[in-house]
Amino acid sequence: MKFYSFWRSLASYRVRTALNLKGLKPEVFDVDLMKGKQREDAFRAVNPQMVLPALSDGDGPVLFQSLAIIEYLDETHPQPPLLPREPRARARARGLAQIVACDSHPLLVPRVREYMEYELKLDEPARLKWIHHWIGEALKALETNLATSRETGRYCIGDGITIADICLASQAVGAGFFKYDLKPFPTVRRIVDTCFQEDAFARAHPLKQPGAPASV
Ligand SMILES: N[C@@H](CCC(=O)N[C@@H](CS)C(=O)NCC(=O)O)C(=O)O
């Protein structure tokens, strides 16, 4: 397997966690988002969307989009499962994951931040206001769901790690990157702290990757 990623990429962090949980060790190719390497021809040939992560498995087509890649890994390496078996619980796991990966994170990615800066000419406080707003909207939705659902356990769904926990951890790390305070979200914090105690999450953490700074 070839895994195209970058230490700071939250979507790569999601896939890296899933790879660790499955005990998979792909060859890692670093694409430096801070140097704009995702837009160079070499990576454009891998993923025409010019975003991370991407994964190639053998000689099959390159896979893209973190949730699609995680579900592929789950289907091809079923243990440990990253989706609950029961259909309603599966839908809830996917729904929680999508709050992060489809509704919040896409509003903060480099190309959106760059568009705000260079096209819309928004200054840094305005850009940060946007980022904090959308991080907070997702966290409020996640906290309310997790705190009020009887299905919430040690993790988002019962006592087993799912795709929802992988995404929740990436939301928390992203909040940290942008200095967004998690104090008002006790259930989110409890679950994320539990995840971080797991080796698969700890080893996948963006700041533990080669080339990452000690803090951001
Ligand atoms: N929805 C995508 C997100 C892809 C994405 O935007 N990735 C970011 C890094 S986390 C990226 O490569 N951005 C490059 C850019 O915005 O130019 C997924 O979950 O895989």
PDB file of C-alpha atoms and ligand atoms in Angstrom:
ATOM      1  CA  MET A   1       0.000   0.000   0.000  1.00  0.00           C
ATOM      2  CA  LYS A   2       1.069   3.575  -0.692  1.00  0.00           C
ATOM      3  CA  PHE A   3      -0.297   6.258   1.612  1.00  0.00           C
ATOM      4  CA  TYR A   4      -0.040   9.897   0.552  1.00  0.00           C
ATOM      5  CA  SER A   5      -0.288  12.146   3.583  1.00  0.00           C
ATOM      6  CA  PHE A   6       1.110  15.083   5.537  1.00  0.00           C
ATOM      7  CA  TRP A   7       1.597  15.493   9.271  1.00  0.00           C
ATOM      8  CA  ARG A   8      -0.824  18.420   9.595  1.00  0.00           C
ATOM      9  CA  SER A   9      -3.604  16.963   7.443  1.00  0.00           C
ATOM     10  CA  LEU A  10      -6.599  16.047   9.602  1.00  0.00           C
ATOM     11  CA  ALA A  11      -8.095  13.864   6.874  1.00  0.00           C
ATOM     12  CA  SER A  12      -4.781  11.974   6.677  1.00  0.00           C
ATOM     13  CA  TYR A  13      -4.869  11.630  10.471  1.00  0.00           C
ATOM     14  CA  ARG A  14      -8.243   9.895  10.173  1.00  0.00           C
ATOM     15  CA  VAL A  15      -6.916   7.357   7.684  1.00  0.00           C
ATOM     16  CA  ARG A  16      -3.634   6.935   9.599  1.00  0.00           C
ATOM     17  CA  THR A  17      -5.634   6.026  12.712  1.00  0.00           C
ATOM     18  CA  ALA A  18      -7.678   3.463  10.769  1.00  0.00           C
ATOM     19  CA  LEU A  19      -4.487   1.968   9.290  1.00  0.00           C
ATOM     20  CA  ASN A  20      -3.016   1.655  12.801  1.00  0.00           C
ATOM     21  CA  LEU A  21      -6.187   0.081  14.172  1.00  0.00           C
ATOM     22  CA  LYS A  22      -6.061  -2.488  11.373  1.00  0.00           C
ATOM     23  CA  GLY A  23      -2.353  -3.126  11.927  1.00  0.00           C
ATOM     24  CA  LEU A  24      -1.476  -2.011   8.387  1.00  0.00           C
ATOM     25  CA  LYS A  25       1.861  -0.398   7.560  1.00  0.00           C
ATOM     26  CA  PRO A  26       1.791   1.260   4.146  1.00  0.00           C
ATOM     27  CA  GLU A  27       4.683   3.007   2.490  1.00  0.00           C
ATOM     28  CA  VAL A  28       4.205   6.688   3.336  1.00  0.00           C
ATOM     29  CA  PHE A  29       4.653   9.489   0.794  1.00  0.00           C
ATOM     30  CA  ASP A  30       4.814  12.963   2.248  1.00  0.00           C
ATOM     31  CA  VAL A  31       3.049  15.735   0.309  1.00  0.00           C
ATOM     32  CA  ASP A  32       3.916  19.051   1.972  1.00  0.00           C
ATOM     33  CA  LEU A  33       0.692  21.078   2.030  1.00  0.00           C
ATOM     34  CA  MET A  34       2.536  24.068   3.476  1.00  0.00           C
ATOM     35  CA  LYS A  35       4.692  24.207   0.342  1.00  0.00           C
ATOM     36  CA  GLY A  36       1.720  23.678  -2.008  1.00  0.00           C
ATOM     37  CA  LYS A  37       3.086  20.282  -3.170  1.00  0.00           C
ATOM     38  CA  GLN A  38      -0.482  18.975  -3.535  1.00  0.00           C
ATOM     39  CA  ARG A  39      -0.856  21.206  -6.610  1.00  0.00           C
ATOM     40  CA  GLU A  40       2.289  20.003  -8.369  1.00  0.00           C
ATOM     41  CA  ASP A  41       2.057  17.638 -11.339  1.00  0.00           C
ATOM     42  CA  ALA A  42       3.500  14.672  -9.448  1.00  0.00           C
ATOM     43  CA  PHE A  43       0.648  14.601  -6.940  1.00  0.00           C
ATOM     44  CA  ARG A  44      -2.011  15.834  -9.357  1.00  0.00           C
ATOM     45  CA  ALA A  45      -1.362  12.614 -11.270  1.00  0.00           C
ATOM     46  CA  VAL A  46      -2.157  10.669  -8.085  1.00  0.00           C
ATOM     47  CA  ASN A  47      -5.265  12.610  -7.050  1.00  0.00           C
ATOM     48  CA  PRO A  48      -6.669  15.124  -9.540  1.00  0.00           C
ATOM     49  CA  GLN A  49      -8.558  16.841  -6.693  1.00  0.00           C
ATOM     50  CA  MET A  50      -5.135  17.818  -5.308  1.00  0.00           C
ATOM     51  CA  VAL A  51      -6.049  16.980  -1.712  1.00  0.00           C
ATOM     52  CA  LEU A  52      -4.835  14.490   0.861  1.00  0.00           C
ATOM     53  CA  PRO A  53      -5.123  11.705   1.732  1.00  0.00           C
ATOM     54  CA  ALA A  54      -4.829   9.194  -1.087  1.00  0.00           C
ATOM     55  CA  LEU A  55      -4.154   5.494  -0.856  1.00  0.00           C
ATOM     56  CA  SER A  56      -3.193   2.961  -3.462  1.00  0.00           C
ATOM     57  CA  ASP A  57      -3.478  -0.721  -2.688  1.00  0.00           C
ATOM     58  CA  GLY A  58      -1.609  -2.949  -5.094  1.00  0.00           C
ATOM     59  CA  ASP A  59      -2.245  -2.069  -8.709  1.00  0.00           C
ATOM     60  CA  GLY A  60      -5.850  -0.941  -8.171  1.00  0.00           C
ATOM     61  CA  PRO A  61      -7.004   2.632  -8.752  1.00  0.00           C
ATOM     62  CA  VAL A  62      -5.928   5.293  -6.275  1.00  0.00           C
ATOM     63  CA  LEU A  63      -8.455   5.760  -3.502  1.00  0.00           C
ATOM     64  CA  PHE A  64      -9.362   9.202  -2.195  1.00  0.00           C
ATOM     65  CA  GLN A  65     -11.581  10.867   0.465  1.00  0.00           C
ATOM     66  CA  SER A  66     -10.850   9.795   4.030  1.00  0.00           C
ATOM     67  CA  LEU A  67     -14.262   8.275   4.790  1.00  0.00           C
ATOM     68  CA  ALA A  68     -14.275   6.245   1.575  1.00  0.00           C
ATOM     69  CA  ILE A  69     -10.732   5.023   2.277  1.00  0.00           C
ATOM     70  CA  ILE A  70     -11.596   4.067   5.864  1.00  0.00           C
ATOM     71  CA  GLU A  71     -14.644   2.100   4.721  1.00  0.00           C
ATOM     72  CA  TYR A  72     -12.499   0.377   2.073  1.00  0.00           C
ATOM     73  CA  LEU A  73      -9.984  -0.616   4.760  1.00  0.00           C
ATOM     74  CA  ASP A  74     -12.827  -1.856   6.933  1.00  0.00           C
ATOM     75  CA  GLU A  75     -14.246  -3.971   4.107  1.00  0.00           C
ATOM     76  CA  THR A  76     -10.895  -5.436   3.095  1.00  0.00           C
ATOM     77  CA  HIS A  77      -9.571  -5.890   6.670  1.00  0.00           C
ATOM     78  CA  PRO A  78     -12.701  -6.501   8.773  1.00  0.00           C
ATOM     79  CA  GLN A  79     -10.940  -6.834  12.172  1.00  0.00           C
ATOM     80  CA  PRO A  80     -11.404  -4.841  14.289  1.00  0.00           C
ATOM     81  CA  PRO A  81     -14.631  -3.502  12.750  1.00  0.00           C
ATOM     82  CA  LEU A  82     -14.917   0.273  12.461  1.00  0.00           C
ATOM     83  CA  LEU A  83     -18.672   0.277  11.921  1.00  0.00           C
ATOM     84  CA  PRO A  84     -21.245  -1.271  14.269  1.00  0.00           C
ATOM     85  CA  ARG A  85     -23.233  -4.219  12.885  1.00  0.00           C
ATOM     86  CA  GLU A  86     -26.709  -2.938  13.677  1.00  0.00           C
ATOM     87  CA  PRO A  87     -28.065  -0.703  10.861  1.00  0.00           C
ATOM     88  CA  ARG A  88     -29.241   2.160  13.072  1.00  0.00           C
ATOM     89  CA  ALA A  89     -25.956   2.232  14.968  1.00  0.00           C
ATOM     90  CA  ARG A  90     -24.077   2.119  11.641  1.00  0.00           C
ATOM     91  CA  ALA A  91     -26.089   5.094  10.415  1.00  0.00           C
ATOM     92  CA  ARG A  92     -25.363   6.984  13.625  1.00  0.00           C
ATOM     93  CA  ALA A  93     -21.634   6.235  13.370  1.00  0.00           C
ATOM     94  CA  ARG A  94     -21.582   7.472   9.783  1.00  0.00           C
ATOM     95  CA  GLY A  95     -23.699  10.503  10.688  1.00  0.00           C
ATOM     96  CA  LEU A  96     -21.359  11.580  13.489  1.00  0.00           C
ATOM     97  CA  ALA A  97     -18.367  11.007  11.220  1.00  0.00           C
ATOM     98  CA  GLN A  98     -19.949  13.121   8.496  1.00  0.00           C
ATOM     99  CA  ILE A  99     -20.630  16.054  10.843  1.00  0.00           C
ATOM    100  CA  VAL A 100     -16.848  16.284  11.097  1.00  0.00           C
ATOM    101  CA  ALA A 101     -15.611  15.165   7.688  1.00  0.00           C
ATOM    102  CA  CYS A 102     -18.373  16.614   5.482  1.00  0.00           C
ATOM    103  CA  ASP A 103     -19.765  19.637   7.338  1.00  0.00           C
ATOM    104  CA  SER A 104     -16.997  21.127   9.466  1.00  0.00           C
ATOM    105  CA  HIS A 105     -13.507  20.177   8.331  1.00  0.00           C
ATOM    106  CA  PRO A 106     -14.053  21.112   4.626  1.00  0.00           C
ATOM    107  CA  LEU A 107     -14.614  24.732   5.696  1.00  0.00           C
ATOM    108  CA  LEU A 108     -11.141  24.983   7.247  1.00  0.00           C
ATOM    109  CA  VAL A 109      -8.844  23.323   4.708  1.00  0.00           C
ATOM    110  CA  PRO A 110      -5.893  25.201   3.166  1.00  0.00           C
ATOM    111  CA  ARG A 111      -7.584  25.960  -0.176  1.00  0.00           C
ATOM    112  CA  VAL A 112     -10.559  27.556   1.615  1.00  0.00           C
ATOM    113  CA  ARG A 113      -8.311  29.546   3.951  1.00  0.00           C
ATOM    114  CA  GLU A 114      -6.204  30.641   0.974  1.00  0.00           C
ATOM    115  CA  TYR A 115      -9.316  31.694  -0.977  1.00  0.00           C
ATOM    116  CA  MET A 116     -10.467  33.805   1.961  1.00  0.00           C
ATOM    117  CA  GLU A 117      -7.043  35.426   2.224  1.00  0.00           C
ATOM    118  CA  TYR A 118      -6.096  36.024  -1.422  1.00  0.00           C
ATOM    119  CA  GLU A 119      -9.452  36.285  -3.249  1.00  0.00           C
ATOM    120  CA  LEU A 120     -11.781  37.711  -0.599  1.00  0.00           C
ATOM    121  CA  LYS A 121      -8.949  39.665   1.098  1.00  0.00           C
ATOM    122  CA  LEU A 122     -10.194  38.756   4.553  1.00  0.00           C
ATOM    123  CA  ASP A 123      -7.723  39.620   7.297  1.00  0.00           C
ATOM    124  CA  GLU A 124      -6.526  37.095   9.847  1.00  0.00           C
ATOM    125  CA  PRO A 125      -9.095  37.929  12.589  1.00  0.00           C
ATOM    126  CA  ALA A 126     -11.934  37.511  10.055  1.00  0.00           C
ATOM    127  CA  ARG A 127     -10.526  34.210   8.834  1.00  0.00           C
ATOM    128  CA  LEU A 128     -10.133  32.951  12.386  1.00  0.00           C
ATOM    129  CA  LYS A 129     -13.699  34.016  13.188  1.00  0.00           C
ATOM    130  CA  TRP A 130     -14.925  31.881  10.283  1.00  0.00           C
ATOM    131  CA  ILE A 131     -12.817  28.907  11.364  1.00  0.00           C
ATOM    132  CA  HIS A 132     -13.902  29.119  15.021  1.00  0.00           C
ATOM    133  CA  HIS A 133     -17.541  29.489  14.034  1.00  0.00           C
ATOM    134  CA  TRP A 134     -17.600  26.267  12.012  1.00  0.00           C
ATOM    135  CA  ILE A 135     -15.497  24.287  14.483  1.00  0.00           C
ATOM    136  CA  GLY A 136     -17.916  25.350  17.225  1.00  0.00           C
ATOM    137  CA  GLU A 137     -21.073  24.536  15.253  1.00  0.00           C
ATOM    138  CA  ALA A 138     -19.903  20.964  14.739  1.00  0.00           C
ATOM    139  CA  LEU A 139     -18.766  20.567  18.342  1.00  0.00           C
ATOM    140  CA  LYS A 140     -22.157  21.780  19.635  1.00  0.00           C
ATOM    141  CA  ALA A 141     -23.956  19.252  17.450  1.00  0.00           C
ATOM    142  CA  LEU A 142     -21.578  16.447  18.437  1.00  0.00           C
ATOM    143  CA  GLU A 143     -21.734  17.249  22.150  1.00  0.00           C
ATOM    144  CA  THR A 144     -25.548  17.373  22.190  1.00  0.00           C
ATOM    145  CA  ASN A 145     -25.825  14.123  20.276  1.00  0.00           C
ATOM    146  CA  LEU A 146     -23.242  12.290  22.360  1.00  0.00           C
ATOM    147  CA  ALA A 147     -24.454  13.615  25.730  1.00  0.00           C
ATOM    148  CA  THR A 148     -28.097  12.768  25.092  1.00  0.00           C
ATOM    149  CA  SER A 149     -27.918   9.440  23.254  1.00  0.00           C
ATOM    150  CA  ARG A 150     -28.374   6.218  25.185  1.00  0.00           C
ATOM    151  CA  GLU A 151     -26.100   4.537  22.638  1.00  0.00           C
ATOM    152  CA  THR A 152     -23.081   6.608  23.702  1.00  0.00           C
ATOM    153  CA  GLY A 153     -20.711   4.556  25.840  1.00  0.00           C
ATOM    154  CA  ARG A 154     -17.004   4.527  26.428  1.00  0.00           C
ATOM    155  CA  TYR A 155     -16.837   5.646  22.790  1.00  0.00           C
ATOM    156  CA  CYS A 156     -19.336   7.394  20.480  1.00  0.00           C
ATOM    157  CA  ILE A 157     -21.274   4.181  19.905  1.00  0.00           C
ATOM    158  CA  GLY A 158     -21.100   1.814  22.843  1.00  0.00           C
ATOM    159  CA  ASP A 159     -17.748   0.488  23.939  1.00  0.00           C
ATOM    160  CA  GLY A 160     -16.095  -0.193  20.578  1.00  0.00           C
ATOM    161  CA  ILE A 161     -14.048   2.233  18.479  1.00  0.00           C
ATOM    162  CA  THR A 162     -15.794   3.270  15.262  1.00  0.00           C
ATOM    163  CA  ILE A 163     -15.301   5.658  12.381  1.00  0.00           C
ATOM    164  CA  ALA A 164     -17.159   8.231  14.531  1.00  0.00           C
ATOM    165  CA  ASP A 165     -14.374   8.206  17.148  1.00  0.00           C
ATOM    166  CA  ILE A 166     -11.729   8.526  14.460  1.00  0.00           C
ATOM    167  CA  CYS A 167     -13.480  11.635  13.139  1.00  0.00           C
ATOM    168  CA  LEU A 168     -14.170  13.021  16.621  1.00  0.00           C
ATOM    169  CA  ALA A 169     -10.458  12.809  17.450  1.00  0.00           C
ATOM    170  CA  SER A 170      -9.624  14.700  14.241  1.00  0.00           C
ATOM    171  CA  GLN A 171     -12.146  17.404  15.179  1.00  0.00           C
ATOM    172  CA  ALA A 172     -10.479  17.801  18.579  1.00  0.00           C
ATOM    173  CA  VAL A 173      -6.991  17.963  17.090  1.00  0.00           C
ATOM    174  CA  GLY A 174      -8.201  20.539  14.548  1.00  0.00           C
ATOM    175  CA  ALA A 175      -9.747  22.604  17.352  1.00  0.00           C
ATOM    176  CA  GLY A 176      -6.352  22.507  19.078  1.00  0.00           C
ATOM    177  CA  PHE A 177      -4.550  23.681  15.927  1.00  0.00           C
ATOM    178  CA  PHE A 178      -6.801  26.752  15.843  1.00  0.00           C
ATOM    179  CA  LYS A 179      -6.774  27.290  19.647  1.00  0.00           C
ATOM    180  CA  TYR A 180     -10.476  26.559  20.032  1.00  0.00           C
ATOM    181  CA  ASP A 181     -11.338  25.738  23.653  1.00  0.00           C
ATOM    182  CA  LEU A 182     -12.953  22.311  24.162  1.00  0.00           C
ATOM    183  CA  LYS A 183     -13.989  23.039  27.768  1.00  0.00           C
ATOM    184  CA  PRO A 184     -17.723  23.462  26.964  1.00  0.00           C
ATOM    185  CA  PHE A 185     -17.840  19.970  25.426  1.00  0.00           C
ATOM    186  CA  PRO A 186     -17.287  17.486  28.275  1.00  0.00           C
ATOM    187  CA  THR A 187     -18.600  14.390  26.491  1.00  0.00           C
ATOM    188  CA  VAL A 188     -16.502  15.098  23.417  1.00  0.00           C
ATOM    189  CA  ARG A 189     -13.458  15.593  25.650  1.00  0.00           C
ATOM    190  CA  ARG A 190     -14.103  12.415  27.614  1.00  0.00           C
ATOM    191  CA  ILE A 191     -14.347  10.285  24.470  1.00  0.00           C
ATOM    192  CA  VAL A 192     -11.389  11.949  22.768  1.00  0.00           C
ATOM    193  CA  ASP A 193      -9.229  11.527  25.891  1.00  0.00           C
ATOM    194  CA  THR A 194     -10.184   7.839  25.903  1.00  0.00           C
ATOM    195  CA  CYS A 195      -9.204   7.560  22.231  1.00  0.00           C
ATOM    196  CA  PHE A 196      -5.854   9.284  22.809  1.00  0.00           C
ATOM    197  CA  GLN A 197      -5.006   6.602  25.374  1.00  0.00           C
ATOM    198  CA  GLU A 198      -5.162   4.038  22.563  1.00  0.00           C
ATOM    199  CA  ASP A 199      -1.836   3.393  20.870  1.00  0.00           C
ATOM    200  CA  ALA A 200      -3.399   3.516  17.374  1.00  0.00           C
ATOM    201  CA  PHE A 201      -4.639   7.082  17.977  1.00  0.00           C
ATOM    202  CA  ALA A 202      -1.548   8.228  19.867  1.00  0.00           C
ATOM    203  CA  ARG A 203       0.858   7.035  17.144  1.00  0.00           C
ATOM    204  CA  ALA A 204      -1.288   8.583  14.413  1.00  0.00           C
ATOM    205  CA  HIS A 205      -1.389  12.027  16.055  1.00  0.00           C
ATOM    206  CA  PRO A 206      -0.291  14.776  13.626  1.00  0.00           C
ATOM    207  CA  LEU A 207       2.370  16.089  16.001  1.00  0.00           C
ATOM    208  CA  LYS A 208       3.946  12.615  16.244  1.00  0.00           C
ATOM    209  CA  GLN A 209       4.657  12.427  12.510  1.00  0.00           C
ATOM    210  CA  PRO A 210       8.104  12.964  10.948  1.00  0.00           C
ATOM    211  CA  GLY A 211       8.612  16.622  10.117  1.00  0.00           C
ATOM    212  CA  ALA A 212       5.958  17.881  12.559  1.00  0.00           C
ATOM    213  CA  PRO A 213       6.837  20.650  15.009  1.00  0.00           C
ATOM    214  CA  ALA A 214       6.607  20.016  18.777  1.00  0.00           C
ATOM    215  CA  SER A 215       3.492  22.210  18.892  1.00  0.00           C
ATOM    216  CA  VAL A 216       1.499  24.507  16.591  1.00  0.00           C
TER     217      VAL A 216
HETATM  218  N1  LIG B   1     -13.068  15.628   2.495  1.00  0.00           N
HETATM  219  C1  LIG B   1     -11.699  15.230   2.303  1.00  0.00           C
HETATM  220  C2  LIG B   1     -10.783  16.346   2.740  1.00  0.00           C
HETATM  221  C3  LIG B   1      -9.648  16.463   1.824  1.00  0.00           C
HETATM  222  C4  LIG B   1      -8.830  17.720   2.150  1.00  0.00           C
HETATM  223  O1  LIG B   1      -9.308  18.844   1.979  1.00  0.00           O
HETATM  224  N2  LIG B   1      -7.625  17.479   2.633  1.00  0.00           N
HETATM  225  C5  LIG B   1      -6.775  18.589   2.988  1.00  0.00           C
HETATM  226  C6  LIG B   1      -5.833  18.210   4.110  1.00  0.00           C
HETATM  227  S1  LIG B   1      -6.681  17.731   5.553  1.00  0.00           S
HETATM  228  C7  LIG B   1      -5.934  18.981   1.790  1.00  0.00           C
HETATM  229  O2  LIG B   1      -5.234  18.158   1.236  1.00  0.00           O
HETATM  230  N3  LIG B   1      -6.007  20.234   1.411  1.00  0.00           N
HETATM  231  C8  LIG B   1      -5.243  20.768   0.341  1.00  0.00           C
HETATM  232  C9  LIG B   1      -5.747  22.115  -0.038  1.00  0.00           C
HETATM  233  O3  LIG B   1      -6.733  22.562   0.537  1.00  0.00           O
HETATM  234  O4  LIG B   1      -5.146  22.714  -0.920  1.00  0.00           O
HETATM  235  C10 LIG B   1     -11.364  13.956   3.088  1.00  0.00           C
HETATM  236  O5  LIG B   1     -11.984  13.735   4.134  1.00  0.00           O
HETATM  237  O6  LIG B   1     -10.497  13.221   2.635  1.00  0.00           O
END
